[in-house]
Short mmCIF file of N, CA and C in Angstrom, two decimals:
data_model
loop_
_atom_site.label_atom_id
_atom_site.label_comp_id
_atom_site.label_asym_id
_atom_site.label_seq_id
_atom_site.Cartn_x
_atom_site.Cartn_y
_atom_site.Cartn_z
N MET S 1 -3.15 24.37 27.47
CA MET S 1 -3.09 23.00 27.00
C MET S 1 -2.43 22.16 28.11
N ASN S 2 -3.00 21.00 28.41
CA ASN S 2 -2.43 20.24 29.51
C ASN S 2 -1.24 19.40 29.08
N TYR S 3 -0.49 18.99 30.05
CA TYR S 3 0.75 18.24 29.83
C TYR S 3 0.49 16.94 29.09
N GLU S 4 -0.55 16.21 29.46
CA GLU S 4 -0.83 14.91 28.84
C GLU S 4 -1.04 15.04 27.33
N LEU S 5 -1.73 16.08 26.94
CA LEU S 5 -1.97 16.32 25.49
C LEU S 5 -0.67 16.66 24.79
N GLN S 6 0.13 17.52 25.45
CA GLN S 6 1.44 17.85 24.86
C GLN S 6 2.31 16.62 24.73
N GLN S 7 2.29 15.77 25.72
CA GLN S 7 3.09 14.54 25.66
C GLN S 7 2.59 13.61 24.59
N PHE S 8 1.27 13.50 24.42
CA PHE S 8 0.70 12.69 23.34
C PHE S 8 1.17 13.16 22.00
N LYS S 9 1.13 14.48 21.81
CA LYS S 9 1.55 15.04 20.53
C LYS S 9 3.04 14.79 20.28
N ALA S 10 3.86 14.96 21.30
CA ALA S 10 5.30 14.71 21.14
C ALA S 10 5.55 13.27 20.78
N ASP S 11 4.90 12.35 21.50
CA ASP S 11 5.07 10.90 21.20
C ASP S 11 4.57 10.57 19.81
N PHE S 12 3.46 11.17 19.42
CA PHE S 12 2.88 10.93 18.10
C PHE S 12 3.85 11.36 17.02
N PHE S 13 4.40 12.58 17.14
CA PHE S 13 5.34 13.08 16.12
C PHE S 13 6.66 12.30 16.14
N LYS S 14 7.07 11.79 17.30
CA LYS S 14 8.25 10.94 17.34
C LYS S 14 8.00 9.69 16.54
N ALA S 15 6.77 9.16 16.60
CA ALA S 15 6.45 7.95 15.84
C ALA S 15 6.57 8.18 14.33
N LEU S 16 6.36 9.43 13.93
CA LEU S 16 6.42 9.78 12.50
C LEU S 16 7.85 10.17 12.05
N ALA S 17 8.78 10.23 13.00
CA ALA S 17 10.10 10.81 12.74
C ALA S 17 11.07 9.86 12.10
N HIS S 18 10.65 9.18 11.04
CA HIS S 18 11.55 8.30 10.31
C HIS S 18 11.02 8.19 8.89
N PRO S 19 11.87 8.36 7.89
CA PRO S 19 11.40 8.31 6.50
C PRO S 19 10.68 7.02 6.11
N MET S 20 11.11 5.90 6.59
CA MET S 20 10.42 4.63 6.26
C MET S 20 9.03 4.59 6.88
N ARG S 21 8.92 5.08 8.14
CA ARG S 21 7.62 5.08 8.76
C ARG S 21 6.65 6.00 8.03
N ILE S 22 7.14 7.14 7.52
CA ILE S 22 6.32 8.05 6.74
C ILE S 22 5.87 7.34 5.46
N ARG S 23 6.78 6.67 4.80
CA ARG S 23 6.44 5.92 3.57
C ARG S 23 5.42 4.84 3.84
N ILE S 24 5.55 4.13 4.92
CA ILE S 24 4.59 3.11 5.31
C ILE S 24 3.21 3.74 5.52
N LEU S 25 3.16 4.85 6.19
CA LEU S 25 1.90 5.54 6.41
C LEU S 25 1.26 6.04 5.11
N GLU S 26 2.11 6.53 4.21
CA GLU S 26 1.61 6.90 2.90
C GLU S 26 0.98 5.76 2.17
N LEU S 27 1.65 4.61 2.22
CA LEU S 27 1.12 3.39 1.58
C LEU S 27 -0.20 2.95 2.24
N LEU S 28 -0.23 3.02 3.55
CA LEU S 28 -1.45 2.60 4.28
C LEU S 28 -2.58 3.60 4.06
N SER S 29 -2.22 4.84 3.72
CA SER S 29 -3.24 5.84 3.40
C SER S 29 -3.98 5.43 2.13
N GLU S 30 -3.35 4.68 1.27
CA GLU S 30 -3.98 4.20 0.03
C GLU S 30 -4.82 2.97 0.25
N GLY S 31 -4.65 2.26 1.39
CA GLY S 31 -5.41 1.08 1.71
C GLY S 31 -4.61 0.14 2.58
N ASP S 32 -5.29 -0.77 3.20
CA ASP S 32 -4.68 -1.75 4.08
C ASP S 32 -3.70 -2.64 3.32
N LYS S 33 -2.61 -3.04 3.99
CA LYS S 33 -1.57 -3.83 3.34
C LYS S 33 -0.93 -4.79 4.33
N SER S 34 -0.41 -5.87 3.81
CA SER S 34 0.38 -6.83 4.59
C SER S 34 1.84 -6.37 4.61
N VAL S 35 2.61 -6.98 5.50
CA VAL S 35 4.05 -6.67 5.57
C VAL S 35 4.69 -6.95 4.24
N ASN S 36 4.34 -8.09 3.61
CA ASN S 36 4.93 -8.44 2.33
C ASN S 36 4.63 -7.42 1.24
N GLU S 37 3.38 -6.91 1.23
CA GLU S 37 3.02 -5.88 0.25
C GLU S 37 3.80 -4.60 0.50
N ILE S 38 3.88 -4.19 1.76
CA ILE S 38 4.64 -2.98 2.11
C ILE S 38 6.07 -3.16 1.73
N GLN S 39 6.66 -4.30 2.06
CA GLN S 39 8.06 -4.59 1.77
C GLN S 39 8.30 -4.47 0.26
N ALA S 40 7.43 -5.06 -0.54
CA ALA S 40 7.61 -5.04 -1.99
C ALA S 40 7.51 -3.60 -2.53
N LEU S 41 6.58 -2.85 -2.03
CA LEU S 41 6.42 -1.47 -2.48
C LEU S 41 7.56 -0.54 -2.08
N ILE S 42 8.10 -0.78 -0.89
CA ILE S 42 9.22 0.02 -0.42
C ILE S 42 10.53 -0.46 -0.97
N GLY S 43 10.63 -1.76 -1.25
CA GLY S 43 11.87 -2.33 -1.72
C GLY S 43 12.87 -2.48 -0.58
N SER S 44 12.40 -2.89 0.57
CA SER S 44 13.23 -3.02 1.76
C SER S 44 13.10 -4.42 2.33
N GLU S 45 14.02 -4.76 3.20
CA GLU S 45 13.95 -6.04 3.87
C GLU S 45 12.73 -6.11 4.77
N GLY S 46 12.17 -7.29 4.89
CA GLY S 46 11.00 -7.49 5.73
C GLY S 46 11.26 -7.15 7.16
N SER S 47 12.46 -7.44 7.68
CA SER S 47 12.74 -7.14 9.07
C SER S 47 12.74 -5.63 9.34
N ALA S 48 13.22 -4.86 8.39
CA ALA S 48 13.21 -3.38 8.56
C ALA S 48 11.79 -2.87 8.59
N VAL S 49 10.96 -3.38 7.68
CA VAL S 49 9.57 -2.95 7.61
C VAL S 49 8.87 -3.39 8.89
N SER S 50 9.08 -4.61 9.35
CA SER S 50 8.44 -5.11 10.57
C SER S 50 8.84 -4.28 11.76
N GLN S 51 10.10 -3.90 11.81
CA GLN S 51 10.61 -3.07 12.92
C GLN S 51 9.88 -1.71 12.95
N GLN S 52 9.75 -1.12 11.81
CA GLN S 52 9.09 0.18 11.74
C GLN S 52 7.58 0.05 12.04
N LEU S 53 6.95 -1.00 11.58
CA LEU S 53 5.56 -1.24 11.91
C LEU S 53 5.37 -1.44 13.41
N ALA S 54 6.32 -2.11 14.06
CA ALA S 54 6.21 -2.30 15.51
C ALA S 54 6.24 -0.98 16.24
N ILE S 55 7.04 -0.05 15.77
CA ILE S 55 7.06 1.27 16.40
C ILE S 55 5.77 2.00 16.20
N LEU S 56 5.26 1.95 14.97
CA LEU S 56 3.98 2.60 14.69
C LEU S 56 2.81 1.94 15.48
N ARG S 57 2.89 0.64 15.66
CA ARG S 57 1.88 -0.06 16.49
C ARG S 57 1.98 0.37 17.94
N SER S 58 3.21 0.45 18.46
CA SER S 58 3.43 0.78 19.87
C SER S 58 2.93 2.17 20.17
N LYS S 59 2.92 3.05 19.18
CA LYS S 59 2.43 4.43 19.37
C LYS S 59 0.98 4.60 18.93
N ASN S 60 0.33 3.45 18.65
CA ASN S 60 -1.09 3.43 18.28
C ASN S 60 -1.41 4.24 16.99
N VAL S 61 -0.46 4.25 16.06
CA VAL S 61 -0.70 4.92 14.79
C VAL S 61 -1.26 3.95 13.77
N VAL S 62 -0.86 2.70 13.85
CA VAL S 62 -1.42 1.65 12.98
C VAL S 62 -1.86 0.48 13.87
N TYR S 63 -2.63 -0.41 13.26
CA TYR S 63 -2.96 -1.66 13.95
C TYR S 63 -2.99 -2.77 12.91
N GLY S 64 -2.79 -3.97 13.42
CA GLY S 64 -2.78 -5.13 12.53
C GLY S 64 -3.93 -6.05 12.91
N SER S 65 -4.55 -6.62 11.86
CA SER S 65 -5.56 -7.63 12.08
C SER S 65 -5.17 -8.89 11.29
N LYS S 66 -5.39 -10.02 11.92
CA LYS S 66 -4.94 -11.28 11.34
C LYS S 66 -6.00 -11.80 10.37
N GLU S 67 -5.50 -12.16 9.18
CA GLU S 67 -6.37 -12.83 8.18
C GLU S 67 -5.64 -14.12 7.79
N GLY S 68 -6.01 -15.18 8.42
CA GLY S 68 -5.31 -16.45 8.23
C GLY S 68 -3.94 -16.36 8.90
N THR S 69 -2.91 -16.56 8.09
CA THR S 69 -1.54 -16.43 8.64
C THR S 69 -0.92 -15.06 8.35
N THR S 70 -1.71 -14.18 7.71
CA THR S 70 -1.19 -12.87 7.32
C THR S 70 -1.77 -11.80 8.23
N VAL S 71 -0.89 -10.84 8.59
CA VAL S 71 -1.35 -9.67 9.36
C VAL S 71 -1.53 -8.52 8.35
N ILE S 72 -2.69 -7.93 8.39
CA ILE S 72 -3.02 -6.82 7.52
C ILE S 72 -2.96 -5.53 8.36
N TYR S 73 -2.19 -4.56 7.93
CA TYR S 73 -2.02 -3.33 8.66
C TYR S 73 -2.90 -2.24 8.11
N SER S 74 -3.41 -1.40 9.03
CA SER S 74 -4.32 -0.31 8.68
C SER S 74 -3.93 0.91 9.53
N LEU S 75 -4.32 2.08 9.06
CA LEU S 75 -4.16 3.30 9.88
C LEU S 75 -5.18 3.22 10.99
N ARG S 76 -4.77 3.54 12.19
CA ARG S 76 -5.73 3.54 13.31
C ARG S 76 -6.70 4.69 13.17
N ASP S 77 -6.24 5.81 12.64
CA ASP S 77 -7.11 6.98 12.43
C ASP S 77 -6.92 7.49 11.02
N PRO S 78 -8.01 7.58 10.27
CA PRO S 78 -7.87 8.01 8.85
C PRO S 78 -7.40 9.47 8.75
N LEU S 79 -7.40 10.23 9.82
CA LEU S 79 -6.94 11.60 9.76
C LEU S 79 -5.41 11.68 9.56
N VAL S 80 -4.71 10.58 9.77
CA VAL S 80 -3.29 10.53 9.48
C VAL S 80 -3.03 10.86 8.02
N LYS S 81 -3.91 10.40 7.16
CA LYS S 81 -3.84 10.69 5.73
C LYS S 81 -3.85 12.19 5.50
N ASP S 82 -4.78 12.87 6.17
CA ASP S 82 -4.89 14.36 6.07
C ASP S 82 -3.62 15.02 6.59
N LEU S 83 -3.09 14.51 7.68
CA LEU S 83 -1.88 15.07 8.26
C LEU S 83 -0.73 14.98 7.29
N LEU S 84 -0.58 13.83 6.61
CA LEU S 84 0.49 13.67 5.63
C LEU S 84 0.28 14.61 4.42
N GLN S 85 -0.95 14.81 4.03
CA GLN S 85 -1.23 15.77 2.95
C GLN S 85 -0.91 17.18 3.35
N VAL S 86 -1.21 17.57 4.59
CA VAL S 86 -0.88 18.91 5.07
C VAL S 86 0.64 19.08 5.14
N ALA S 87 1.34 18.04 5.60
CA ALA S 87 2.79 18.12 5.65
C ALA S 87 3.40 18.32 4.27
N LYS S 88 2.83 17.65 3.28
CA LYS S 88 3.30 17.84 1.89
C LYS S 88 3.03 19.24 1.42
N ARG S 89 1.86 19.82 1.75
CA ARG S 89 1.61 21.20 1.35
C ARG S 89 2.54 22.17 2.02
N ILE S 90 2.89 21.93 3.28
CA ILE S 90 3.85 22.77 3.97
C ILE S 90 5.21 22.67 3.28
N PHE S 91 5.62 21.45 2.93
CA PHE S 91 6.89 21.25 2.19
C PHE S 91 6.84 21.98 0.84
N ASP S 92 5.72 21.85 0.13
CA ASP S 92 5.61 22.53 -1.16
C ASP S 92 5.72 24.04 -0.99
N ASN S 93 5.09 24.60 0.06
CA ASN S 93 5.18 26.02 0.35
C ASN S 93 6.60 26.46 0.61
N HIS S 94 7.36 25.66 1.36
CA HIS S 94 8.77 25.96 1.62
C HIS S 94 9.56 25.89 0.33
N LEU S 95 9.25 24.92 -0.49
CA LEU S 95 9.95 24.75 -1.75
C LEU S 95 9.69 25.94 -2.67
N VAL S 96 8.45 26.35 -2.75
CA VAL S 96 8.11 27.55 -3.58
C VAL S 96 8.84 28.75 -3.05
N GLY S 97 8.87 28.94 -1.74
CA GLY S 97 9.59 30.05 -1.15
C GLY S 97 11.09 30.00 -1.45
N ALA S 98 11.68 28.84 -1.37
CA ALA S 98 13.10 28.70 -1.68
C ALA S 98 13.41 28.99 -3.14
N ILE S 99 12.53 28.52 -4.02
CA ILE S 99 12.70 28.76 -5.45
C ILE S 99 12.56 30.28 -5.73
N SER S 100 11.59 30.90 -5.12
CA SER S 100 11.43 32.36 -5.30
C SER S 100 12.64 33.10 -4.83
N LEU S 101 13.18 32.71 -3.71
CA LEU S 101 14.38 33.37 -3.15
C LEU S 101 15.54 33.21 -4.11
N LEU S 102 15.73 32.01 -4.63
CA LEU S 102 16.83 31.75 -5.57
C LEU S 102 16.67 32.56 -6.85
N GLU S 103 15.43 32.63 -7.36
CA GLU S 103 15.20 33.42 -8.57
C GLU S 103 15.43 34.90 -8.32
N SER S 104 15.03 35.38 -7.18
CA SER S 104 15.29 36.81 -6.91
C SER S 104 16.77 37.08 -6.70
N MET S 105 17.48 36.15 -6.13
CA MET S 105 18.92 36.30 -6.00
C MET S 105 19.59 36.28 -7.37
N ARG S 106 19.12 35.41 -8.25
CA ARG S 106 19.70 35.30 -9.58
C ARG S 106 19.45 36.58 -10.38
N THR S 107 18.26 37.12 -10.32
CA THR S 107 17.93 38.30 -11.11
C THR S 107 18.56 39.58 -10.56
N SER S 108 18.88 39.58 -9.25
CA SER S 108 19.52 40.77 -8.67
C SER S 108 21.04 40.68 -8.66
N ASP S 109 21.59 39.54 -9.10
CA ASP S 109 23.03 39.37 -9.12
C ASP S 109 23.62 40.18 -10.28
N PRO S 110 24.51 41.15 -9.92
CA PRO S 110 25.07 42.03 -10.99
C PRO S 110 26.08 41.36 -11.92
N THR S 111 26.49 40.17 -11.65
CA THR S 111 27.50 39.50 -12.50
C THR S 111 26.90 38.84 -13.70
#
């Protein structure tokens, strides 16, 4: 694998490395939204949402298109939705593993 591809992947995952950015991407996976819509759904200040959108834009994860005075944000690649779903499945697998470990520890505890 060449260095440029590895660097792209590292930069891409850095762009995802914030809980609010993940939430924004989850919301955009459901459909295009304005900053105000995202802000209302997240329950955060507009400046915080705008800041996170700027990072996602700079890494080419999302893009904005102007409709009148409103900017509507979209996922640049719909495969991001699949990536988020795979990440959730990985999390669920870890959770199931942790629960199984706890249950086995509980049943083997002699006290």
